[in-house]
Short mmCIF file of N, CA, C and O in Angstrom, two decimals:
data_model
loop_
_atom_site.label_atom_id
_atom_site.label_comp_id
_atom_site.label_asym_id
_atom_site.label_seq_id
_atom_site.Cartn_x
_atom_site.Cartn_y
_atom_site.Cartn_z
N MET A 35 78.62 -78.89 41.45
CA MET A 35 78.82 -78.14 40.44
C MET A 35 77.36 -77.05 40.59
O MET A 35 77.47 -75.95 40.12
N PHE A 36 76.30 -77.79 40.68
CA PHE A 36 75.05 -76.85 40.68
C PHE A 36 74.52 -76.43 41.85
O PHE A 36 73.35 -76.80 42.22
N ASP A 37 75.39 -76.30 42.96
CA ASP A 37 75.06 -75.91 44.14
C ASP A 37 74.09 -74.71 44.29
O ASP A 37 73.37 -74.47 45.56
N PHE A 38 74.15 -73.72 43.52
CA PHE A 38 73.51 -72.81 43.53
C PHE A 38 72.05 -72.86 43.33
O PHE A 38 71.27 -71.91 43.82
N LEU A 39 71.72 -74.06 42.68
CA LEU A 39 70.25 -74.22 42.35
C LEU A 39 69.58 -74.67 43.60
O LEU A 39 68.03 -74.75 43.63
N LYS A 40 70.45 -75.00 44.80
CA LYS A 40 69.72 -75.36 45.98
C LYS A 40 69.15 -74.18 46.71
O LYS A 40 68.14 -74.17 47.43
N THR A 41 69.60 -73.08 46.44
CA THR A 41 69.31 -71.72 47.00
C THR A 41 68.00 -70.99 46.15
O THR A 41 67.60 -70.20 46.56
N VAL A 42 67.78 -71.63 45.12
CA VAL A 42 66.68 -70.80 44.29
C VAL A 42 65.10 -71.64 44.39
O VAL A 42 65.45 -72.85 44.44
N PRO A 43 64.55 -71.10 44.75
CA PRO A 43 63.26 -71.20 45.07
C PRO A 43 62.67 -72.34 44.32
O PRO A 43 62.83 -72.08 42.60
N THR A 44 61.79 -73.37 44.42
CA THR A 44 61.27 -74.34 43.29
C THR A 44 60.42 -73.86 42.49
O THR A 44 60.30 -74.22 41.33
N VAL A 45 59.55 -72.83 42.85
CA VAL A 45 58.86 -72.17 41.84
C VAL A 45 59.55 -71.37 40.70
O VAL A 45 58.93 -71.55 39.79
N ASN A 46 60.61 -70.85 41.21
CA ASN A 46 61.45 -70.28 40.04
C ASN A 46 62.10 -71.22 39.04
O ASN A 46 61.91 -71.12 37.91
N LEU A 47 62.36 -72.21 39.55
CA LEU A 47 63.17 -73.28 38.92
C LEU A 47 62.02 -74.06 37.75
O LEU A 47 61.97 -74.28 36.52
N GLN A 48 60.77 -73.94 38.38
CA GLN A 48 59.65 -74.43 37.58
C GLN A 48 59.15 -73.30 36.36
O GLN A 48 59.13 -73.82 35.24
N ALA A 49 59.31 -72.12 36.75
CA ALA A 49 59.39 -71.32 35.88
C ALA A 49 60.32 -71.26 34.42
O ALA A 49 60.02 -70.89 33.54
N LEU A 50 61.57 -71.55 35.02
CA LEU A 50 62.56 -71.98 34.12
C LEU A 50 62.47 -72.87 33.17
O LEU A 50 62.57 -73.00 32.03
N VAL A 51 61.78 -74.18 33.73
CA VAL A 51 61.17 -75.23 32.95
C VAL A 51 60.38 -74.66 31.93
O VAL A 51 60.22 -75.22 30.79
N ALA A 52 59.55 -74.10 32.41
CA ALA A 52 58.23 -73.35 31.60
C ALA A 52 58.85 -72.55 30.33
O ALA A 52 58.40 -72.78 29.20
N LEU A 53 59.83 -71.78 30.70
CA LEU A 53 60.43 -71.00 29.70
C LEU A 53 61.02 -71.98 28.80
O LEU A 53 60.96 -71.83 27.46
N ALA A 54 61.83 -72.94 29.31
CA ALA A 54 62.51 -73.97 28.30
C ALA A 54 61.51 -74.65 27.27
O ALA A 54 61.94 -74.58 26.29
N LEU A 55 60.43 -75.03 27.84
CA LEU A 55 59.36 -75.78 27.08
C LEU A 55 58.91 -74.63 26.14
O LEU A 55 58.63 -75.26 25.01
N PHE A 56 58.57 -73.62 26.27
CA PHE A 56 58.24 -72.64 25.35
C PHE A 56 59.27 -72.40 24.25
O PHE A 56 58.85 -72.16 23.04
N GLY A 57 60.30 -72.38 24.75
CA GLY A 57 61.53 -72.38 23.83
C GLY A 57 61.53 -73.62 22.70
O GLY A 57 61.75 -73.25 21.74
N VAL A 58 61.56 -74.65 23.30
CA VAL A 58 61.19 -75.78 22.52
C VAL A 58 60.17 -75.69 21.48
O VAL A 58 60.29 -76.24 20.35
N SER A 59 59.06 -75.32 21.82
CA SER A 59 57.88 -75.12 21.01
C SER A 59 58.04 -74.12 20.14
O SER A 59 57.55 -74.54 18.82
N LEU A 60 58.79 -72.94 20.27
CA LEU A 60 59.18 -72.06 19.28
C LEU A 60 60.08 -73.05 18.36
O LEU A 60 59.83 -72.74 17.00
N PHE A 61 61.02 -73.61 18.59
CA PHE A 61 61.96 -74.50 17.76
C PHE A 61 61.18 -75.32 16.98
O PHE A 61 61.27 -75.51 15.76
N LEU A 62 60.02 -76.24 17.53
CA LEU A 62 59.22 -76.94 16.97
C LEU A 62 58.49 -76.41 15.64
O LEU A 62 58.26 -76.86 14.35
N ALA A 63 58.00 -75.20 16.12
CA ALA A 63 57.29 -74.32 15.14
C ALA A 63 58.10 -74.21 13.86
O ALA A 63 57.55 -74.00 12.95
N ARG A 64 59.30 -73.52 14.28
CA ARG A 64 60.04 -73.28 12.87
C ARG A 64 60.40 -74.57 12.21
O ARG A 64 60.49 -74.37 11.08
N ILE A 65 60.51 -75.60 12.91
CA ILE A 65 60.79 -77.02 11.98
C ILE A 65 59.67 -77.23 11.14
O ILE A 65 59.71 -77.35 10.07
N VAL A 66 58.32 -76.96 11.62
CA VAL A 66 57.08 -77.52 10.93
C VAL A 66 57.09 -76.38 9.83
O VAL A 66 56.60 -76.82 8.74
N VAL A 67 57.42 -74.95 10.03
CA VAL A 67 57.25 -74.14 8.82
C VAL A 67 58.32 -74.39 7.83
O VAL A 67 57.94 -74.26 6.56
N ASN A 68 59.53 -74.75 8.02
CA ASN A 68 60.36 -75.01 7.36
C ASN A 68 60.11 -76.25 6.33
O ASN A 68 60.33 -76.37 5.00
N ILE A 69 59.58 -77.38 6.90
CA ILE A 69 59.03 -78.51 6.21
C ILE A 69 57.93 -78.24 5.48
O ILE A 69 57.86 -78.59 4.19
N GLN A 70 57.07 -77.47 5.78
CA GLN A 70 55.71 -77.13 5.07
C GLN A 70 56.15 -76.14 3.93
O GLN A 70 55.35 -76.42 2.72
N SER A 71 57.17 -75.55 4.04
CA SER A 71 57.34 -74.29 3.03
C SER A 71 58.44 -75.10 1.97
O SER A 71 58.44 -74.68 0.80
N GLY A 72 58.81 -76.25 2.00
CA GLY A 72 59.55 -76.98 1.14
C GLY A 72 61.04 -76.86 1.21
O GLY A 72 61.96 -77.25 0.58
N LYS A 73 61.55 -75.93 2.31
CA LYS A 73 62.93 -75.86 2.59
C LYS A 73 63.67 -77.06 3.33
O LYS A 73 64.59 -77.17 2.83
N TRP A 74 63.04 -77.91 4.17
CA TRP A 74 63.49 -79.09 4.46
C TRP A 74 62.55 -80.16 4.07
O TRP A 74 61.35 -80.10 3.88
N PRO A 75 63.08 -81.63 3.49
CA PRO A 75 62.48 -82.69 3.43
C PRO A 75 61.35 -83.02 4.53
O PRO A 75 62.02 -82.91 5.48
N GLY A 76 60.38 -83.65 4.28
CA GLY A 76 59.43 -84.46 5.17
C GLY A 76 58.01 -84.55 4.62
O GLY A 76 57.86 -84.07 3.65
N SER A 77 57.70 -85.59 5.38
CA SER A 77 56.26 -86.04 4.88
C SER A 77 55.23 -85.36 5.70
O SER A 77 55.27 -84.88 6.91
N PRO A 78 53.89 -85.48 5.28
CA PRO A 78 52.67 -84.67 5.97
C PRO A 78 52.53 -85.47 7.06
O PRO A 78 52.23 -84.79 8.18
N ILE A 79 52.65 -86.82 7.23
CA ILE A 79 52.72 -87.44 8.63
C ILE A 79 53.86 -86.94 9.42
O ILE A 79 53.31 -86.80 10.86
N PHE A 80 54.95 -86.76 9.19
CA PHE A 80 56.01 -86.27 10.15
C PHE A 80 55.54 -84.70 10.46
O PHE A 80 55.62 -84.43 11.78
N VAL A 81 55.01 -84.00 9.69
CA VAL A 81 54.44 -82.75 9.98
C VAL A 81 53.23 -82.95 11.15
O VAL A 81 53.18 -82.24 12.08
N THR A 82 52.44 -83.88 10.97
CA THR A 82 51.26 -84.06 11.74
C THR A 82 51.87 -84.48 13.27
O THR A 82 51.58 -84.03 14.30
N TYR A 83 52.91 -85.36 13.26
CA TYR A 83 53.51 -85.58 14.46
C TYR A 83 54.16 -84.67 15.04
O TYR A 83 54.01 -84.31 16.38
N LEU A 84 54.87 -83.68 14.48
CA LEU A 84 55.52 -82.55 15.15
C LEU A 84 54.53 -81.63 15.65
O LEU A 84 54.81 -80.89 16.61
N ARG A 85 53.35 -81.26 15.06
CA ARG A 85 52.40 -80.44 15.50
C ARG A 85 51.67 -81.04 16.74
O ARG A 85 51.68 -80.11 17.63
N MET A 86 51.70 -82.50 16.84
CA MET A 86 51.07 -82.78 18.17
C MET A 86 52.20 -82.56 19.23
O MET A 86 51.71 -82.24 20.24
N VAL A 87 53.31 -83.00 18.87
CA VAL A 87 54.42 -82.81 20.03
C VAL A 87 54.61 -81.27 20.24
O VAL A 87 54.66 -80.74 21.42
N LEU A 88 54.20 -80.26 19.10
CA LEU A 88 54.29 -78.79 19.52
C LEU A 88 53.07 -78.64 20.62
O LEU A 88 53.34 -77.88 21.44
N GLY A 89 52.04 -79.23 20.07
CA GLY A 89 50.81 -78.74 21.09
C GLY A 89 51.04 -79.39 22.49
O GLY A 89 50.71 -78.68 23.32
N PHE A 90 51.56 -80.45 22.56
CA PHE A 90 51.98 -80.91 24.01
C PHE A 90 52.75 -79.81 24.69
O PHE A 90 52.76 -79.57 25.95
N THR A 91 54.09 -79.64 23.97
CA THR A 91 55.00 -78.76 24.51
C THR A 91 54.62 -77.40 25.23
O THR A 91 54.77 -76.58 26.21
N PHE A 92 53.80 -76.89 24.20
CA PHE A 92 52.93 -75.71 24.40
C PHE A 92 52.12 -75.57 25.52
O PHE A 92 52.02 -74.65 26.13
N ALA A 93 51.13 -76.62 25.38
CA ALA A 93 50.36 -76.71 26.68
C ALA A 93 50.95 -76.91 27.77
O ALA A 93 50.60 -76.26 29.08
N ALA A 94 52.21 -77.55 27.96
CA ALA A 94 52.82 -77.81 29.31
C ALA A 94 53.39 -76.26 29.73
O ALA A 94 53.66 -76.30 31.01
N SER A 95 54.06 -75.65 28.78
CA SER A 95 54.61 -74.32 29.19
C SER A 95 53.59 -73.55 29.65
O SER A 95 53.70 -72.73 30.74
N ILE A 96 52.59 -73.62 29.02
CA ILE A 96 51.45 -72.64 29.68
C ILE A 96 50.80 -73.09 30.95
O ILE A 96 50.79 -72.32 31.91
N GLY A 97 50.67 -74.46 31.10
CA GLY A 97 50.47 -75.10 32.50
C GLY A 97 51.30 -74.37 33.47
O GLY A 97 50.71 -74.15 34.61
N LEU A 98 52.72 -74.83 33.16
CA LEU A 98 53.39 -74.59 34.21
C LEU A 98 53.53 -73.01 34.44
O LEU A 98 53.93 -72.64 35.64
N GLY A 99 53.47 -72.18 33.46
CA GLY A 99 53.42 -70.88 33.63
C GLY A 99 52.39 -70.14 34.57
O GLY A 99 52.68 -69.38 35.49
N ILE A 100 51.38 -70.81 34.46
CA ILE A 100 50.05 -70.49 35.39
C ILE A 100 50.32 -70.63 36.79
O ILE A 100 50.23 -69.94 37.32
N TYR A 101 50.78 -72.17 37.10
CA TYR A 101 51.33 -72.51 38.29
C TYR A 101 52.27 -71.70 38.94
O TYR A 101 52.09 -71.44 40.15
N CYS A 102 53.35 -71.17 37.98
CA CYS A 102 54.33 -70.40 38.61
C CYS A 102 53.68 -68.87 39.14
O CYS A 102 54.12 -68.75 40.20
N PHE A 103 52.77 -68.43 38.12
CA PHE A 103 52.19 -67.15 38.78
C PHE A 103 51.15 -67.30 40.07
O PHE A 103 51.12 -66.39 40.81
N ALA A 104 50.87 -68.36 40.14
CA ALA A 104 49.89 -68.88 41.26
C ALA A 104 50.74 -69.10 42.53
O ALA A 104 50.07 -69.19 43.57
N GLY A 105 51.90 -69.51 42.12
CA GLY A 105 52.72 -69.95 43.24
C GLY A 105 52.72 -71.18 43.84
O GLY A 105 53.16 -71.93 44.92
N ILE A 106 52.36 -72.09 43.04
CA ILE A 106 51.93 -73.66 43.33
C ILE A 106 53.20 -74.26 42.55
O ILE A 106 53.49 -74.25 41.43
N ASP A 107 53.62 -75.20 43.32
CA ASP A 107 54.88 -75.95 43.07
C ASP A 107 54.22 -77.58 42.59
O ASP A 107 53.87 -78.20 43.29
N VAL A 108 54.51 -77.68 41.41
CA VAL A 108 53.83 -78.82 40.69
C VAL A 108 54.86 -79.95 40.37
O VAL A 108 54.74 -81.14 40.53
N LEU A 109 56.13 -79.50 39.71
CA LEU A 109 57.13 -80.18 39.55
C LEU A 109 57.93 -81.01 40.56
O LEU A 109 58.36 -82.17 40.81
N PHE A 110 58.25 -80.15 41.64
CA PHE A 110 59.12 -80.53 42.73
C PHE A 110 58.29 -80.57 43.98
O PHE A 110 58.96 -80.46 45.15
N ASN A 111 57.13 -81.47 44.01
CA ASN A 111 56.45 -81.76 45.33
C ASN A 111 57.49 -82.45 46.09
O ASN A 111 57.96 -83.33 46.02
N LYS A 112 57.37 -81.82 47.29
CA LYS A 112 58.53 -82.35 48.30
C LYS A 112 57.53 -82.70 49.68
O LYS A 112 56.77 -82.01 50.09
#
């Protein structure tokens, strides 16, 4: 089914993972804003937890992106 992924360089797949993590961080940021503005229910503890997860996903996307620009394969070491 995903045979075309075998021909894609691993650094490019790592870049796709970095973009996906950045998208997840944008989604988490939107959730935090909606909870803080009162549109969605939630407690301050849950907002703190989401902010921590947001920080980790954003840091991971930045780290993977920097490694991609350097051409270093971190995820798929073979």
